[in-house]
GROMACS .gro file of C-alpha atoms in nm:
model
  461
    1MET     CA    1  -0.988   1.731   2.759
    2LYS     CA    2  -0.633   1.783   2.881
    3ASN     CA    3  -0.628   1.491   3.126
    4LEU     CA    4  -0.829   1.173   3.071
    5SER     CA    5  -0.732   0.986   3.388
    6LYS     CA    6  -0.878   1.210   3.655
    7VAL     CA    7  -1.138   1.266   3.924
    8CYS     CA    8  -1.483   1.395   3.842
    9ASP     CA    9  -1.493   1.776   3.836
   10ALA     CA   10  -1.783   2.014   3.766
   11ALA     CA   11  -1.564   2.200   3.516
   12ASP     CA   12  -1.553   1.889   3.294
   13TRP     CA   13  -1.911   1.961   3.180
   14PHE     CA   14  -1.776   2.273   3.010
   15ASP     CA   15  -1.515   2.082   2.809
   16SER     CA   16  -1.611   2.085   2.441
   17GLU     CA   17  -1.493   1.727   2.377
   18LEU     CA   18  -1.694   1.581   2.663
   19ILE     CA   19  -2.001   1.786   2.573
   20ASP     CA   20  -1.978   1.654   2.216
   21VAL     CA   21  -1.973   1.295   2.345
   22LEU     CA   22  -2.268   1.354   2.576
   23LEU     CA   23  -2.482   1.515   2.307
   24ASN     CA   24  -2.386   1.309   2.003
   25GLU     CA   25  -2.272   0.969   2.134
   26LEU     CA   26  -2.472   0.921   2.454
   27GLU     CA   27  -2.747   1.138   2.304
   28GLU     CA   28  -2.825   1.295   2.642
   29ILE     CA   29  -2.865   1.650   2.764
   30PRO     CA   30  -2.565   1.724   2.987
   31ARG     CA   31  -2.643   1.730   3.359
   32LEU     CA   32  -2.415   1.752   3.660
   33HIS     CA   33  -2.418   1.386   3.758
   34ARG     CA   34  -2.108   1.174   3.805
   35LYS     CA   35  -2.263   0.867   3.637
   36GLN     CA   36  -2.307   1.064   3.316
   37TRP     CA   37  -1.947   1.182   3.359
   38GLU     CA   38  -1.830   0.821   3.387
   39PHE     CA   39  -2.007   0.716   3.067
   40GLY     CA   40  -1.889   1.020   2.874
   41MET     CA   41  -1.530   0.997   2.995
   42ILE     CA   42  -1.505   0.623   2.922
   43PHE     CA   43  -1.622   0.681   2.565
   44LEU     CA   44  -1.398   0.986   2.517
   45THR     CA   45  -1.094   0.804   2.658
   46LEU     CA   46  -1.144   0.499   2.437
   47LYS     CA   47  -1.193   0.728   2.137
   48LYS     CA   48  -0.873   0.923   2.203
   49LEU     CA   49  -0.684   0.597   2.252
   50GLY     CA   50  -0.796   0.483   1.905
   51MET     CA   51  -1.033   0.212   2.031
   52ILE     CA   52  -1.359   0.353   1.894
   53SER     CA   53  -1.299   0.217   1.547
   54PRO     CA   54  -1.483  -0.026   1.312
   55GLU     CA   55  -1.212  -0.293   1.341
   56LYS     CA   56  -1.191  -0.302   1.722
   57THR     CA   57  -1.350  -0.550   1.963
   58GLY     CA   58  -1.426  -0.467   2.324
   59LEU     CA   59  -1.548  -0.618   2.651
   60SER     CA   60  -1.794  -0.448   2.888
   61MET     CA   61  -1.799  -0.583   3.246
   62GLY     CA   62  -2.070  -0.517   3.502
   63GLY     CA   63  -2.241  -0.292   3.252
   64GLY     CA   64  -2.600  -0.411   3.282
   65ASN     CA   65  -2.789  -0.225   3.012
   66GLU     CA   66  -2.607   0.103   3.069
   67ARG     CA   67  -2.639   0.360   2.795
   68VAL     CA   68  -2.267   0.381   2.721
   69LEU     CA   69  -2.249   0.018   2.602
   70TYR     CA   70  -2.481   0.103   2.312
   71SER     CA   71  -2.282   0.417   2.231
   72ILE     CA   72  -1.964   0.209   2.209
   73ALA     CA   73  -2.115  -0.093   2.033
   74ARG     CA   74  -2.249   0.100   1.735
   75ARG     CA   75  -1.905   0.248   1.661
   76ILE     CA   76  -1.690  -0.069   1.675
   77LYS     CA   77  -1.681  -0.419   1.523
   78LYS     CA   78  -1.826  -0.599   1.826
   79LEU     CA   79  -1.886  -0.539   2.195
   80THR     CA   80  -1.918  -0.832   2.432
   81VAL     CA   81  -2.138  -0.738   2.728
   82THR     CA   82  -2.116  -0.924   3.062
   83ASP     CA   83  -2.279  -0.892   3.403
   84LEU     CA   84  -2.436  -1.108   3.672
   85TYR     CA   85  -2.783  -1.090   3.520
   86GLU     CA   86  -3.054  -1.241   3.741
   87THR     CA   87  -3.412  -1.171   3.841
   88GLU     CA   88  -3.336  -1.119   4.211
   89THR     CA   89  -3.049  -0.872   4.178
   90SER     CA   90  -3.082  -0.535   4.348
   91TRP     CA   91  -2.945  -0.370   4.033
   92ASP     CA   92  -3.234  -0.280   3.804
   93THR     CA   93  -2.991  -0.246   3.511
   94ALA     CA   94  -2.917  -0.622   3.536
   95ARG     CA   95  -3.251  -0.759   3.660
   96THR     CA   96  -3.357  -1.020   3.405
   97ASN     CA   97  -3.378  -1.392   3.339
   98ASN     CA   98  -3.287  -1.344   2.972
   99ALA     CA   99  -2.977  -1.128   2.941
  100ASP     CA  100  -2.955  -1.141   2.562
  101LYS     CA  101  -3.315  -1.028   2.513
  102PHE     CA  102  -3.280  -0.771   2.790
  103ILE     CA  103  -2.985  -0.598   2.623
  104ARG     CA  104  -3.127  -0.608   2.273
  105SER     CA  105  -3.473  -0.485   2.374
  106ASN     CA  106  -3.351  -0.186   2.578
  107LYS     CA  107  -3.158   0.004   2.313
  108PRO     CA  108  -3.188   0.381   2.360
  109PHE     CA  109  -3.108   0.425   1.991
  110GLU     CA  110  -3.041   0.208   1.687
  111VAL     CA  111  -2.758  -0.046   1.723
  112ASP     CA  112  -2.696  -0.340   1.489
  113ASP     CA  113  -2.766  -0.663   1.683
  114ALA     CA  114  -2.466  -0.823   1.514
  115LYS     CA  115  -2.241  -0.587   1.708
  116LEU     CA  116  -2.356  -0.724   2.046
  117ASP     CA  117  -2.276  -1.046   2.230
  118VAL     CA  118  -2.424  -1.090   2.578
  119PHE     CA  119  -2.315  -1.328   2.855
  120ASN     CA  120  -2.400  -1.384   3.219
  121MET     CA  121  -2.049  -1.377   3.367
  122ASP     CA  122  -1.853  -1.292   3.680
  123MET     CA  123  -1.589  -1.027   3.612
  124ARG     CA  124  -1.350  -1.215   3.841
  125GLU     CA  125  -1.361  -1.518   3.610
  126LEU     CA  126  -1.375  -1.420   3.244
  127LYS     CA  127  -1.451  -1.721   3.027
  128PHE     CA  128  -1.261  -1.602   2.720
  129PRO     CA  129  -0.930  -1.713   2.567
  130ASP     CA  130  -0.613  -1.516   2.628
  131ASN     CA  131  -0.552  -1.213   2.404
  132THR     CA  132  -0.914  -1.180   2.285
  133PHE     CA  133  -1.006  -0.809   2.309
  134ASP     CA  134  -0.857  -0.480   2.196
  135PHE     CA  135  -1.002  -0.301   2.496
  136CYS     CA  136  -1.209  -0.357   2.809
  137TYR     CA  137  -1.404  -0.114   3.021
  138SER     CA  138  -1.621  -0.099   3.333
  139SER     CA  139  -1.811   0.181   3.502
  140CYS     CA  140  -1.802   0.178   3.885
  141SER     CA  141  -1.828  -0.200   3.899
  142ILE     CA  142  -1.502  -0.321   4.050
  143GLU     CA  143  -1.583  -0.182   4.396
  144HIS     CA  144  -1.888  -0.412   4.423
  145ILE     CA  145  -1.726  -0.751   4.356
  146GLY     CA  146  -1.583  -0.844   4.696
  147HIS     CA  147  -1.258  -0.766   4.872
  148TYR     CA  148  -0.887  -0.720   4.801
  149ASN     CA  149  -0.819  -1.061   4.646
  150ASP     CA  150  -1.131  -1.028   4.430
  151PHE     CA  151  -1.017  -0.689   4.298
  152LEU     CA  152  -0.670  -0.822   4.218
  153ARG     CA  153  -0.811  -1.135   4.056
  154HIS     CA  154  -1.037  -0.922   3.837
  155LEU     CA  155  -0.756  -0.694   3.721
  156ASN     CA  156  -0.534  -0.987   3.630
  157GLU     CA  157  -0.819  -1.161   3.446
  158VAL     CA  158  -0.875  -0.849   3.235
  159PHE     CA  159  -0.502  -0.836   3.166
  160ARG     CA  160  -0.515  -1.196   3.044
  161VAL     CA  161  -0.800  -1.150   2.795
  162LEU     CA  162  -0.662  -0.829   2.644
  163LYS     CA  163  -0.441  -0.833   2.337
  164ALA     CA  164  -0.087  -0.700   2.367
  165GLU     CA  165  -0.091  -0.322   2.420
  166GLY     CA  166  -0.465  -0.342   2.488
  167VAL     CA  167  -0.620  -0.103   2.739
  168TYR     CA  168  -0.856  -0.131   3.033
  169VAL     CA  169  -1.045   0.191   3.103
  170PHE     CA  170  -1.249   0.190   3.423
  171THR     CA  171  -1.405   0.417   3.679
  172THR     CA  172  -1.441   0.352   4.049
  173GLU     CA  173  -1.511   0.545   4.371
  174PHE     CA  174  -1.226   0.742   4.527
  175ASN     CA  175  -1.211   0.870   4.886
  176PHE     CA  176  -0.988   1.174   4.934
  177GLY     CA  177  -0.913   1.070   5.292
  178SER     CA  178  -0.669   0.807   5.414
  179GLU     CA  179  -0.936   0.548   5.499
  180THR     CA  180  -1.100   0.305   5.259
  181ILE     CA  181  -1.472   0.293   5.337
  182LYS     CA  182  -1.590  -0.068   5.331
  183ASP     CA  183  -1.967  -0.093   5.305
  184GLN     CA  184  -2.153  -0.415   5.232
  185ASN     CA  185  -2.085  -0.494   4.865
  186ASN     CA  186  -1.917  -0.159   4.807
  187TYR     CA  187  -1.573  -0.007   4.862
  188ILE     CA  188  -1.481   0.360   4.840
  189PHE     CA  189  -1.107   0.334   4.780
  190SER     CA  190  -0.836   0.546   4.937
  191ALA     CA  191  -0.513   0.626   4.753
  192GLU     CA  192  -0.320   0.397   4.990
  193TYR     CA  193  -0.546   0.101   4.917
  194LEU     CA  194  -0.525   0.150   4.541
  195MET     CA  195  -0.147   0.192   4.554
  196LYS     CA  196  -0.108  -0.153   4.712
  197LEU     CA  197  -0.353  -0.308   4.465
  198PHE     CA  198  -0.186  -0.154   4.160
  199GLU     CA  199   0.159  -0.259   4.276
  200GLU     CA  200   0.051  -0.624   4.275
  201MET     CA  201  -0.145  -0.629   3.947
  202ASP     CA  202  -0.003  -0.734   3.611
  203PHE     CA  203  -0.109  -0.412   3.438
  204THR     CA  204   0.094  -0.097   3.384
  205LEU     CA  205  -0.082   0.223   3.483
  206ALA     CA  206  -0.070   0.417   3.156
  207VAL     CA  207  -0.087   0.763   3.315
  208ASN     CA  208  -0.103   0.903   3.666
  209PRO     CA  209  -0.449   1.036   3.758
  210ASP     CA  210  -0.514   1.407   3.796
  211LEU     CA  211  -0.661   1.459   4.145
  212ASN     CA  212  -0.734   1.831   4.114
  213ILE     CA  213  -1.081   1.983   4.114
  214THR     CA  214  -1.192   2.335   4.032
  215ASN     CA  215  -1.249   2.569   4.325
  216HIS     CA  216  -1.621   2.616   4.263
  217GLU     CA  217  -1.930   2.564   4.479
  218SER     CA  218  -2.059   2.304   4.232
  219ASN     CA  219  -1.778   2.083   4.364
  220TYR     CA  220  -1.887   2.114   4.727
  221PRO     CA  221  -1.988   1.763   4.837
  222LEU     CA  222  -2.344   1.664   4.921
  223PRO     CA  223  -2.482   1.328   5.044
  224ALA     CA  224  -2.617   1.105   4.770
  225ASN     CA  225  -2.944   1.068   4.963
  226ILE     CA  226  -3.007   1.440   5.017
  227SER     CA  227  -3.355   1.407   4.864
  228LYS     CA  228  -3.448   1.179   5.156
  229LEU     CA  229  -3.410   1.473   5.396
  230PHE     CA  230  -3.704   1.662   5.242
  231TYR     CA  231  -4.005   1.433   5.242
  232SER     CA  232  -4.311   1.541   5.052
  233GLU     CA  233  -4.618   1.337   4.966
  234ASP     CA  234  -4.585   1.487   4.619
  235THR     CA  235  -4.288   1.264   4.535
  236ALA     CA  236  -4.298   1.348   4.163
  237SER     CA  237  -4.229   1.717   4.229
  238GLY     CA  238  -3.959   1.631   4.480
  239ASN     CA  239  -3.782   1.397   4.239
  240ASN     CA  240  -3.786   1.660   3.964
  241ILE     CA  241  -3.635   1.921   4.194
  242PHE     CA  242  -3.354   1.698   4.317
  243ARG     CA  243  -3.273   1.578   3.967
  244ILE     CA  244  -3.119   1.918   3.890
  245ILE     CA  245  -2.901   1.931   4.203
  246GLN     CA  246  -2.541   1.843   4.128
  247HIS     CA  247  -2.431   1.486   4.201
  248ILE     CA  248  -2.056   1.520   4.154
  249LEU     CA  249  -1.861   1.522   4.481
  250LEU     CA  250  -2.047   1.323   4.745
  251LEU     CA  251  -2.040   1.271   5.120
  252ARG     CA  252  -2.033   0.933   5.292
  253GLY     CA  253  -2.078   1.045   5.648
  254LYS     CA  254  -1.815   1.317   5.684
  255TYR     CA  255  -1.593   1.169   5.411
  256PRO     CA  256  -1.589   1.326   5.060
  257PHE     CA  257  -1.557   1.104   4.753
  258THR     CA  258  -1.626   1.094   4.381
  259SER     CA  259  -1.562   0.892   4.067
  260ILE     CA  260  -1.213   0.852   3.924
  261LEU     CA  261  -1.106   0.715   3.586
  262PHE     CA  262  -0.798   0.496   3.537
  263ILE     CA  263  -0.625   0.378   3.220
  264MET     CA  264  -0.439   0.046   3.240
  265GLN     CA  265  -0.233  -0.103   2.959
  266LYS     CA  266  -0.114  -0.456   2.887
  267ARG     CA  267   0.259  -0.432   2.826
  268SER     CA  268   0.509  -0.715   2.796
  269ASN     CA  269   0.726  -0.561   3.065
  270LYS     CA  270   0.540  -0.389   3.347
  271ILE     CA  271   0.675  -0.044   3.420
  272LYS     CA  272   0.780  -0.005   3.782
  273PHE     CA  273   0.509   0.158   3.987
  274SER     CA  274   0.584   0.516   4.097
  275SER     CA  275   0.527   0.612   4.459
  276ASN     CA  276   0.393   0.947   4.337
  277VAL     CA  277   0.102   0.802   4.138
  278PHE     CA  278  -0.140   0.972   4.376
  279ASN     CA  279   0.007   1.320   4.407
  280ARG     CA  280  -0.009   1.430   4.771
  281ASN     CA  281  -0.004   1.799   4.685
  282GLU     CA  282  -0.304   1.754   4.456
  283ILE     CA  283  -0.495   1.562   4.724
  284GLU     CA  284  -0.421   1.832   4.985
  285LYS     CA  285  -0.527   2.109   4.747
  286THR     CA  286  -0.850   1.928   4.661
  287ASN     CA  287  -0.919   1.848   5.026
  288SER     CA  288  -0.888   2.217   5.112
  289ILE     CA  289  -1.171   2.295   4.869
  290LEU     CA  290  -1.378   2.001   4.991
  291GLN     CA  291  -1.340   2.089   5.359
  292THR     CA  292  -1.476   2.438   5.287
  293GLY     CA  293  -1.779   2.276   5.128
  294ILE     CA  294  -1.821   2.025   5.411
  295ALA     CA  295  -1.810   2.306   5.668
  296LYS     CA  296  -2.092   2.484   5.484
  297TYR     CA  297  -2.298   2.166   5.466
  298ARG     CA  298  -2.230   2.085   5.832
  299GLU     CA  299  -2.350   2.432   5.937
  300TRP     CA  300  -2.663   2.391   5.728
  301ILE     CA  301  -2.749   2.036   5.845
  302GLN     CA  302  -2.698   2.130   6.210
  303ASN     CA  303  -2.922   2.437   6.191
  304SER     CA  304  -3.201   2.325   5.959
  305LYS     CA  305  -3.532   2.154   6.011
  306LEU     CA  306  -3.541   1.830   5.813
  307THR     CA  307  -3.841   1.618   5.721
  308LEU     CA  308  -3.715   1.265   5.668
  309SER     CA  309  -3.860   1.031   5.408
  310PRO     CA  310  -4.028   0.763   5.627
  311PHE     CA  311  -4.018   0.478   5.374
  312ALA     CA  312  -3.676   0.537   5.217
  313THR     CA  313  -3.525   0.196   5.296
  314LEU     CA  314  -3.836  -0.018   5.247
  315PRO     CA  315  -3.864  -0.225   4.926
  316GLU     CA  316  -4.011  -0.008   4.648
  317GLY     CA  317  -4.029   0.273   4.906
  318VAL     CA  318  -4.371   0.160   5.032
  319SER     CA  319  -4.521   0.025   5.355
  320PRO     CA  320  -4.817  -0.216   5.367
  321TYR     CA  321  -4.937  -0.039   5.683
  322PHE     CA  322  -4.964   0.304   5.518
  323LEU     CA  323  -5.307   0.353   5.365
  324ASP     CA  324  -5.180   0.545   5.061
  325HIS     CA  325  -4.965   0.241   4.971
  326SER     CA  326  -5.235  -0.025   5.009
  327GLU     CA  327  -5.326  -0.012   4.641
  328PHE     CA  328  -4.967  -0.099   4.549
  329PHE     CA  329  -4.976  -0.420   4.752
  330GLU     CA  330  -5.322  -0.517   4.625
  331LYS     CA  331  -5.228  -0.450   4.264
  332ASN     CA  332  -4.898  -0.639   4.283
  333ASN     CA  333  -5.017  -0.913   4.518
  334ARG     CA  334  -4.729  -0.826   4.749
  335THR     CA  335  -4.694  -0.884   5.120
  336MET     CA  336  -4.437  -0.758   5.368
  337PRO     CA  337  -4.291  -1.047   5.573
  338ASP     CA  338  -4.164  -0.829   5.857
  339LYS     CA  339  -4.337  -0.578   6.082
  340VAL     CA  340  -4.161  -0.258   5.978
  341LEU     CA  341  -4.407   0.032   5.975
  342PHE     CA  342  -4.153   0.287   5.853
  343HIS     CA  343  -3.777   0.317   5.820
  344THR     CA  344  -3.591   0.631   5.714
  345ASP     CA  345  -3.261   0.621   5.532
  346TYR     CA  346  -2.941   0.660   5.734
  347SER     CA  347  -2.841   1.027   5.740
  348TRP     CA  348  -2.532   1.210   5.856
  349LEU     CA  349  -2.636   1.488   6.096
  350GLY     CA  350  -2.299   1.637   6.183
  351SER     CA  351  -2.263   1.669   6.559
  352GLY     CA  352  -2.462   1.811   6.849
  353LYS     CA  353  -2.810   1.780   6.992
  354ARG     CA  354  -3.125   1.749   6.779
  355THR     CA  355  -3.493   1.736   6.852
  356ILE     CA  356  -3.665   1.439   6.689
  357LYS     CA  357  -4.041   1.459   6.643
  358ILE     CA  358  -4.250   1.167   6.517
  359GLU     CA  359  -4.617   1.212   6.434
  360MET     CA  360  -4.841   0.924   6.326
  361ASN     CA  361  -5.216   0.906   6.281
  362ILE     CA  362  -5.299   0.549   6.381
  363ASN     CA  363  -5.627   0.392   6.276
  364ASN     CA  364  -5.787   0.048   6.253
  365VAL     CA  365  -5.669  -0.076   6.593
  366GLU     CA  366  -5.841  -0.411   6.647
  367PRO     CA  367  -6.066  -0.405   6.957
  368GLY     CA  368  -5.943  -0.625   7.238
  369PHE     CA  369  -5.591  -0.648   7.093
  370PRO     CA  370  -5.377  -0.364   7.232
  371LEU     CA  371  -5.124  -0.218   6.996
  372ARG     CA  372  -4.754  -0.214   7.081
  373ILE     CA  373  -4.512  -0.025   6.857
  374SER     CA  374  -4.140   0.027   6.913
  375LEU     CA  375  -3.989   0.354   6.792
  376ARG     CA  376  -3.614   0.332   6.748
  377VAL     CA  377  -3.308   0.528   6.646
  378HIS     CA  378  -3.046   0.307   6.480
  379LYS     CA  379  -2.694   0.417   6.397
  380TYR     CA  380  -2.372   0.295   6.242
  381MET     CA  381  -2.020   0.431   6.224
  382THR     CA  382  -1.928   0.534   5.869
  383LEU     CA  383  -1.611   0.326   5.877
  384LYS     CA  384  -1.795   0.025   6.027
  385SER     CA  385  -2.129   0.032   5.849
  386ASP     CA  386  -2.188  -0.341   5.897
  387LEU     CA  387  -2.231  -0.286   6.273
  388ILE     CA  388  -2.574  -0.130   6.336
  389THR     CA  389  -2.671  -0.052   6.694
  390CYS     CA  390  -2.980   0.086   6.864
  391ASP     CA  391  -2.918   0.433   7.005
  392GLN     CA  392  -3.263   0.483   7.161
  393GLU     CA  393  -3.589   0.290   7.182
  394PHE     CA  394  -3.937   0.392   7.293
  395VAL     CA  395  -4.239   0.166   7.335
  396LEU     CA  396  -4.584   0.289   7.240
  397ARG     CA  397  -4.900   0.114   7.363
  398MET     CA  398  -5.247   0.200   7.234
  399ASN     CA  399  -5.597   0.063   7.283
  400GLU     CA  400  -5.772   0.285   7.030
  401PRO     CA  401  -5.691   0.486   6.715
  402GLY     CA  402  -5.556   0.837   6.743
  403LEU     CA  403  -5.283   1.085   6.667
  404VAL     CA  404  -4.950   1.004   6.827
  405GLU     CA  405  -4.670   1.252   6.879
  406LYS     CA  406  -4.333   1.167   7.030
  407LYS     CA  407  -4.051   1.414   7.090
  408PHE     CA  408  -3.709   1.327   7.217
  409GLU     CA  409  -3.352   1.444   7.198
  410LEU     CA  410  -3.068   1.290   6.996
  411ASP     CA  411  -2.704   1.375   7.061
  412ALA     CA  412  -2.552   1.326   6.715
  413ASP     CA  413  -2.193   1.210   6.670
  414GLU     CA  414  -2.025   1.312   6.343
  415ASN     CA  415  -1.871   0.966   6.307
  416PHE     CA  416  -2.216   0.806   6.278
  417SER     CA  417  -2.522   0.810   6.054
  418TYR     CA  418  -2.872   0.770   6.197
  419ALA     CA  419  -3.205   0.619   6.092
  420ILE     CA  420  -3.547   0.638   6.259
  421LEU     CA  421  -3.783   0.342   6.236
  422GLY     CA  422  -4.100   0.197   6.377
  423ASN     CA  423  -4.179  -0.172   6.427
  424LEU     CA  424  -4.517  -0.329   6.497
  425GLU     CA  425  -4.452  -0.559   6.795
  426GLU     CA  426  -4.810  -0.659   6.885
  427GLY     CA  427  -5.154  -0.610   6.734
  428THR     CA  428  -5.253  -0.484   6.390
  429CYS     CA  429  -5.304  -0.133   6.258
  430SER     CA  430  -5.273   0.103   5.967
  431PHE     CA  431  -5.187   0.471   5.951
  432ASP     CA  432  -5.269   0.747   5.705
  433ARG     CA  433  -5.027   1.019   5.812
  434ILE     CA  434  -4.665   1.025   5.922
  435ASN     CA  435  -4.420   1.305   5.977
  436ILE     CA  436  -4.062   1.265   6.102
  437GLN     CA  437  -3.878   1.588   6.174
  438VAL     CA  438  -3.521   1.655   6.284
  439SER     CA  439  -3.452   2.009   6.401
  440PRO     CA  440  -3.210   2.210   6.614
  441VAL     CA  441  -3.279   2.177   6.984
  442ASN     CA  442  -3.523   2.420   7.137
  443LYS     CA  443  -3.450   2.375   7.505
  444ASN     CA  444  -3.816   2.420   7.597
  445SER     CA  445  -3.952   2.181   7.333
  446ILE     CA  446  -3.843   1.855   7.496
  447GLN     CA  447  -4.014   1.957   7.819
  448GLU     CA  448  -4.351   1.990   7.646
  449LYS     CA  449  -4.596   1.715   7.730
  450ASN     CA  450  -4.586   1.430   7.480
  451LYS     CA  451  -4.918   1.349   7.321
  452GLU     CA  452  -4.879   0.973   7.317
  453VAL     CA  453  -5.135   0.734   7.455
  454ASP     CA  454  -4.977   0.527   7.736
  455ILE     CA  455  -4.617   0.548   7.611
  456THR     CA  456  -4.312   0.407   7.790
  457SER     CA  457  -3.956   0.516   7.717
  458ILE     CA  458  -3.680   0.256   7.719
  459GLU     CA  459  -3.326   0.369   7.641
  460ARG     CA  460  -3.113   0.078   7.529
  461GLN     CA  461  -2.788   0.047   7.720
   0.00000   0.00000   0.00000
């Protein structure tokens, strides 16, 4: 591997050094997924820096029970593993009430227990003495810990606990545009944002990152949730198909991003930060490739019929009102506190008009208690994802079971992502069929008679 500090690139999977790490250290079959790239590149970078050695000690931060921690631990003297382990976390790799047992009982291959120490710890406040570790690493963790002051605090804490000349190797998410995307509990950093952060930190950036990617269709960006655009009741088959689609360069709305690896070093005298750390020519060259890919995806998304996954954002991907999911709730003694019947994921639809078609087969309407369901389109701007608004709302009233079909038109704005949901406002019901389609506008289709039972349309102002 010529450059270690770099952005994720499909061509990296054809580098002999990285392939060797994936096969023999991670013990995985190579697949075009940026998370595997992060693990492999972290291990390879530490190895080439002389840190994968029997006398070295390291610190993993925000690592949960990720595979790479075991790959590293078995090759060094000791690896200290930290994360915010708790039973209620949304991260399944850190969901436990016994972190030590969790890490030791989830080994993907043999690792000596003596090589592992495990602590529940915030990576902004490392409870270790100064100059403790030879190296530290983290894999796409820093972007989840808060805001600017939290990021800076974390970097300076890592600097403190490293020995002199020690290194911090980490990956994070990099946006090739000028804007930093600030989602809830997640940042996708721009070069400008990282420049400011790195200028203030105590570390020296050991090498400038390579921001080039190969001009190949495998590097054309796709949304991370693309599988949610092709709903099938046979979810197992769908998951297997989408597992082989590349997950390298991604789209957040219309913005392309991917993983990037940095190498920081603890030096007694910090080297002055260069204004050319993020090479503008490299960014422009990469953006030219990415914009070609985005144009192809935009054309496809605007001219294709999509079948949205109706339960994508519900816990465990199930609804207590859907008959096929009832066994899950009975088996797990689970209840749903709210009245959400279905809720698709938020999807970027490019721009222009779409026909939305919702079909539901409603049954078990309680006699004497009319059913009222609200059908809504919610949206948020990619750069302001914390502000969700209602684009359209329709009210459905029913007195008896039956098949419901609602068609309407959505004028998509490329700066927004959209979700379709249904809420039970009054009454009780269940349903055993649902289909949510998004398709190019057929000018005659909206004029067809809707098949709802006593339905009222209310467009929110």
